[in-house]
Amino acid sequence: MKLKFFKRHSRINNANFTSRGFTMIELLISIAIFTLLSAVTLAKYNTFNNNAEFTNATESIVLALRQAQVYGVAAKSSLDGSGAAIVCGVSSFDCVYGVHFQESLPSQVSIFIDENRNYQYNGPIGGSPGEKIVEVISWKSPIKIFDVQCQGGNCSGGNMDVTFRRPNPDGFIMDVSPCDAVSVSGDCFSGGSVILPESYKEGVIILTNEERFSTTTISSTGQISLK
């Protein structure tokens, strides 16, 4: 009889114990652990997201150079704002394509059509629209162009233009146009004489997000490397 009472009493105690809720201390500890894990997860996600955006921005520079190279070699035909074909020289197939880098606009690069074929981007001047921009590629802060270098030195004015002209995939890397004037046939005149523009052997674009740096190098032979 006593044994049966003991077993019944034990079952009642166990039921009371198992139905008991969290104490305040246990609840606070659980909230603290959850908060810590959430903070770690969020920090890792933000780091991953920032790294992914920086990688995409770096690769977009390479893709912009490749796109201009393909367009320039293939003599891609483009249209102006009114829908008419853009004519460079004697036809729309003589257009030179390039990429414009500018330290004062550190969050973007522009693919453009070098309509006057002076191996340089000529922006709006005196109210004129300037040469046609094919595409502007931009990034979110804090990603920015840290430096542009022309053959190991600073580019004049912090600007660099890399242009490509058919039929060769070679790149013309310029910070200042070598041409005083360009003829309809595309000849570059300097001092009244026709010259063959001499490109820098190498151009370098350094990108940063204030934590990492990447370096894109373009050579005058048209080779592009990234590190």
Short mmCIF file of N, CA, C and O in Angstrom, two decimals, residues 92-158:
data_model
loop_
_atom_site.label_atom_id
_atom_site.label_comp_id
_atom_site.label_asym_id
_atom_site.label_seq_id
_atom_site.Cartn_x
_atom_site.Cartn_y
_atom_site.Cartn_z
N SER A 92 29.64 54.59 -90.74
CA SER A 92 29.39 54.19 -89.35
C SER A 92 30.32 53.07 -88.90
O SER A 92 30.37 52.73 -87.72
N PHE A 93 31.06 52.48 -89.85
CA PHE A 93 31.96 51.38 -89.52
C PHE A 93 33.37 51.86 -89.20
O PHE A 93 34.28 51.06 -89.00
N ASP A 94 33.57 53.17 -89.19
CA ASP A 94 34.88 53.72 -88.86
C ASP A 94 34.95 54.21 -87.42
O ASP A 94 35.94 54.84 -87.02
N CYS A 95 33.92 53.95 -86.63
CA CYS A 95 33.88 54.45 -85.26
C CYS A 95 34.87 53.69 -84.37
O CYS A 95 35.05 52.48 -84.49
N VAL A 96 35.47 54.45 -83.47
CA VAL A 96 36.38 53.90 -82.47
C VAL A 96 35.63 53.84 -81.15
O VAL A 96 34.93 54.78 -80.78
N TYR A 97 35.77 52.73 -80.44
CA TYR A 97 35.11 52.56 -79.14
C TYR A 97 36.16 52.59 -78.04
O TYR A 97 37.30 52.16 -78.24
N GLY A 98 35.75 53.10 -76.89
CA GLY A 98 36.71 53.19 -75.79
C GLY A 98 36.04 53.18 -74.43
O GLY A 98 34.81 53.18 -74.31
N VAL A 99 36.89 53.18 -73.39
CA VAL A 99 36.43 53.24 -72.01
C VAL A 99 37.11 54.43 -71.35
O VAL A 99 38.33 54.61 -71.47
N HIS A 100 36.31 55.25 -70.69
CA HIS A 100 36.81 56.47 -70.05
C HIS A 100 36.86 56.28 -68.54
O HIS A 100 35.87 55.93 -67.91
N PHE A 101 38.06 56.52 -67.97
CA PHE A 101 38.27 56.45 -66.52
C PHE A 101 38.61 57.85 -66.02
O PHE A 101 39.43 58.54 -66.61
N GLN A 102 37.99 58.23 -64.91
CA GLN A 102 38.18 59.58 -64.39
C GLN A 102 38.18 59.54 -62.86
O GLN A 102 37.19 59.15 -62.25
N GLU A 103 39.29 59.95 -62.26
CA GLU A 103 39.39 59.91 -60.81
C GLU A 103 38.38 60.81 -60.13
O GLU A 103 37.94 60.52 -59.00
N SER A 104 37.99 61.91 -60.76
CA SER A 104 37.02 62.81 -60.16
C SER A 104 35.59 62.24 -60.22
O SER A 104 34.68 62.79 -59.61
N LEU A 105 35.41 61.18 -60.99
CA LEU A 105 34.14 60.43 -61.00
C LEU A 105 34.48 58.99 -60.61
O LEU A 105 34.45 58.07 -61.44
N PRO A 106 34.80 58.78 -59.34
CA PRO A 106 35.40 57.51 -58.92
C PRO A 106 34.44 56.33 -58.85
O PRO A 106 34.89 55.20 -58.68
N SER A 107 33.15 56.58 -58.98
CA SER A 107 32.18 55.49 -58.82
C SER A 107 31.61 55.00 -60.14
O SER A 107 30.55 54.38 -60.16
N GLN A 108 32.28 55.32 -61.25
CA GLN A 108 31.76 54.87 -62.54
C GLN A 108 32.84 54.87 -63.61
O GLN A 108 33.88 55.52 -63.47
N VAL A 109 32.59 54.10 -64.66
CA VAL A 109 33.37 54.14 -65.89
C VAL A 109 32.38 54.21 -67.05
O VAL A 109 31.22 53.78 -66.91
N SER A 110 32.81 54.75 -68.18
CA SER A 110 31.91 54.93 -69.31
C SER A 110 32.48 54.30 -70.57
O SER A 110 33.65 54.50 -70.90
N ILE A 111 31.64 53.53 -71.26
CA ILE A 111 31.98 53.03 -72.60
C ILE A 111 31.46 54.06 -73.59
O ILE A 111 30.28 54.44 -73.53
N PHE A 112 32.31 54.54 -74.49
CA PHE A 112 31.91 55.63 -75.37
C PHE A 112 32.34 55.37 -76.82
O PHE A 112 33.16 54.50 -77.09
N ILE A 113 31.74 56.14 -77.73
CA ILE A 113 32.12 56.10 -79.14
C ILE A 113 33.00 57.32 -79.41
O ILE A 113 32.58 58.45 -79.22
N ASP A 114 34.22 57.07 -79.83
CA ASP A 114 35.17 58.15 -80.14
C ASP A 114 34.87 58.64 -81.55
O ASP A 114 35.57 58.30 -82.51
N GLU A 115 33.85 59.47 -81.66
CA GLU A 115 33.35 59.87 -82.98
C GLU A 115 34.38 60.65 -83.81
O GLU A 115 34.45 60.49 -85.02
N ASN A 116 35.16 61.51 -83.16
CA ASN A 116 36.16 62.27 -83.94
C ASN A 116 37.51 61.55 -84.00
O ASN A 116 38.47 62.09 -84.53
N ARG A 117 37.57 60.37 -83.42
CA ARG A 117 38.73 59.48 -83.51
C ARG A 117 40.05 60.14 -83.11
O ARG A 117 41.07 59.98 -83.76
N ASN A 118 39.99 60.89 -82.02
CA ASN A 118 41.21 61.50 -81.50
C ASN A 118 41.75 60.74 -80.29
O ASN A 118 42.56 61.26 -79.53
N TYR A 119 41.25 59.51 -80.07
CA TYR A 119 41.73 58.60 -79.04
C TYR A 119 41.46 59.12 -77.63
O TYR A 119 42.15 58.76 -76.68
N GLN A 120 40.43 59.94 -77.49
CA GLN A 120 40.10 60.51 -76.19
C GLN A 120 38.61 60.81 -76.12
O GLN A 120 38.00 61.15 -77.14
N TYR A 121 38.04 60.68 -74.90
CA TYR A 121 36.63 61.03 -74.72
C TYR A 121 36.49 62.54 -74.63
O TYR A 121 37.14 63.18 -73.80
N ASN A 122 35.66 63.09 -75.48
CA ASN A 122 35.36 64.52 -75.44
C ASN A 122 33.94 64.71 -74.92
O ASN A 122 32.98 64.43 -75.63
N GLY A 123 33.84 65.14 -73.69
CA GLY A 123 32.53 65.33 -73.08
C GLY A 123 31.84 66.56 -73.61
O GLY A 123 32.33 67.21 -74.55
N PRO A 124 30.71 66.91 -73.03
CA PRO A 124 29.96 68.10 -73.47
C PRO A 124 30.82 69.36 -73.43
O PRO A 124 31.46 69.65 -72.41
N ILE A 125 30.85 70.09 -74.53
CA ILE A 125 31.63 71.32 -74.62
C ILE A 125 30.73 72.41 -75.21
O ILE A 125 30.16 72.24 -76.28
N GLY A 126 30.61 73.53 -74.51
CA GLY A 126 29.85 74.66 -75.04
C GLY A 126 28.41 74.34 -75.38
O GLY A 126 27.87 74.83 -76.37
N GLY A 127 27.80 73.49 -74.60
CA GLY A 127 26.40 73.15 -74.84
C GLY A 127 26.19 71.97 -75.77
O GLY A 127 25.08 71.47 -75.90
N SER A 128 27.26 71.52 -76.46
CA SER A 128 27.13 70.36 -77.35
C SER A 128 27.05 69.10 -76.50
O SER A 128 27.59 69.04 -75.39
N PRO A 129 26.38 68.06 -77.00
CA PRO A 129 26.20 66.85 -76.20
C PRO A 129 27.47 66.04 -76.02
O PRO A 129 27.56 65.22 -75.12
N GLY A 130 28.48 66.27 -76.87
CA GLY A 130 29.70 65.48 -76.75
C GLY A 130 29.54 64.12 -77.41
O GLY A 130 28.53 63.81 -78.01
N GLU A 131 30.58 63.31 -77.28
CA GLU A 131 30.55 61.99 -77.91
C GLU A 131 29.57 61.07 -77.18
O GLU A 131 29.34 61.21 -75.98
N LYS A 132 29.01 60.13 -77.93
CA LYS A 132 27.94 59.29 -77.39
C LYS A 132 28.47 58.31 -76.36
O LYS A 132 29.47 57.62 -76.58
N ILE A 133 27.78 58.26 -75.23
CA ILE A 133 28.06 57.26 -74.20
C ILE A 133 27.22 56.03 -74.49
O ILE A 133 26.00 56.10 -74.58
N VAL A 134 27.88 54.91 -74.66
CA VAL A 134 27.17 53.65 -74.92
C VAL A 134 26.59 53.08 -73.63
O VAL A 134 25.45 52.63 -73.59
N GLU A 135 27.39 53.12 -72.57
CA GLU A 135 26.95 52.57 -71.29
C GLU A 135 27.78 53.16 -70.16
O GLU A 135 28.99 53.34 -70.30
N VAL A 136 27.11 53.47 -69.06
CA VAL A 136 27.80 53.91 -67.85
C VAL A 136 27.67 52.79 -66.81
O VAL A 136 26.57 52.34 -66.51
N ILE A 137 28.80 52.34 -66.30
CA ILE A 137 28.81 51.29 -65.29
C ILE A 137 29.20 51.94 -63.97
O ILE A 137 30.25 52.57 -63.86
N SER A 138 28.35 51.81 -62.96
CA SER A 138 28.59 52.48 -61.69
C SER A 138 28.51 51.49 -60.53
O SER A 138 27.99 50.39 -60.66
N TRP A 139 29.03 51.94 -59.38
CA TRP A 139 29.04 51.11 -58.17
C TRP A 139 28.54 51.92 -56.99
O TRP A 139 28.53 53.15 -57.01
N LYS A 140 28.18 51.21 -55.95
CA LYS A 140 27.73 51.86 -54.72
C LYS A 140 28.94 52.18 -53.85
O LYS A 140 29.94 51.48 -53.85
N SER A 141 28.81 53.28 -53.09
CA SER A 141 29.84 53.62 -52.10
C SER A 141 29.92 52.48 -51.07
O SER A 141 28.90 51.87 -50.75
N PRO A 142 31.12 52.17 -50.56
CA PRO A 142 32.39 52.90 -50.68
C PRO A 142 33.29 52.43 -51.82
O PRO A 142 34.47 52.76 -51.82
N ILE A 143 32.76 51.65 -52.77
CA ILE A 143 33.60 51.20 -53.88
C ILE A 143 33.92 52.41 -54.78
O ILE A 143 33.03 53.14 -55.16
N LYS A 144 35.19 52.57 -55.12
CA LYS A 144 35.58 53.72 -55.93
C LYS A 144 36.92 53.46 -56.62
O LYS A 144 37.68 52.57 -56.22
N ILE A 145 37.18 54.24 -57.66
CA ILE A 145 38.49 54.21 -58.31
C ILE A 145 39.48 54.92 -57.41
O ILE A 145 39.33 56.11 -57.12
N PHE A 146 40.49 54.21 -56.98
CA PHE A 146 41.51 54.78 -56.10
C PHE A 146 42.59 55.51 -56.88
O PHE A 146 43.07 56.56 -56.47
N ASP A 147 42.94 54.95 -58.05
CA ASP A 147 44.02 55.56 -58.84
C ASP A 147 43.98 55.03 -60.26
O ASP A 147 43.57 53.89 -60.49
N VAL A 148 44.35 55.88 -61.22
CA VAL A 148 44.60 55.43 -62.59
C VAL A 148 46.03 55.83 -62.94
O VAL A 148 46.46 56.95 -62.66
N GLN A 149 46.75 54.89 -63.54
CA GLN A 149 48.17 55.11 -63.82
C GLN A 149 48.44 54.84 -65.30
O GLN A 149 47.91 53.88 -65.87
N CYS A 150 49.27 55.69 -65.87
CA CYS A 150 49.68 55.54 -67.26
C CYS A 150 51.15 55.16 -67.29
O CYS A 150 52.02 55.99 -66.99
N GLN A 151 51.40 53.88 -67.59
CA GLN A 151 52.76 53.35 -67.67
C GLN A 151 53.56 53.62 -66.40
O GLN A 151 54.70 54.07 -66.43
N GLY A 152 52.93 53.34 -65.26
CA GLY A 152 53.63 53.45 -63.98
C GLY A 152 53.59 54.83 -63.36
O GLY A 152 53.99 54.99 -62.20
N GLY A 153 53.12 55.83 -64.09
CA GLY A 153 53.04 57.19 -63.54
C GLY A 153 51.61 57.68 -63.51
O GLY A 153 50.69 57.01 -64.00
N ASN A 154 51.41 58.84 -62.91
CA ASN A 154 50.07 59.40 -62.84
C ASN A 154 49.60 59.87 -64.20
O ASN A 154 50.36 60.49 -64.95
N CYS A 155 48.37 59.58 -64.53
CA CYS A 155 47.79 60.07 -65.78
C CYS A 155 47.46 61.55 -65.64
O CYS A 155 47.03 62.00 -64.58
N SER A 156 47.66 62.29 -66.70
CA SER A 156 47.40 63.73 -66.69
C SER A 156 45.94 64.00 -66.36
O SER A 156 45.04 63.46 -66.99
N GLY A 157 45.72 64.85 -65.34
CA GLY A 157 44.36 65.21 -64.95
C GLY A 157 43.58 64.09 -64.29
O GLY A 157 42.38 64.23 -64.06
N GLY A 158 44.25 62.98 -63.99
CA GLY A 158 43.55 61.85 -63.39
C GLY A 158 42.59 61.17 -64.34
O GLY A 158 41.69 60.45 -63.90
#
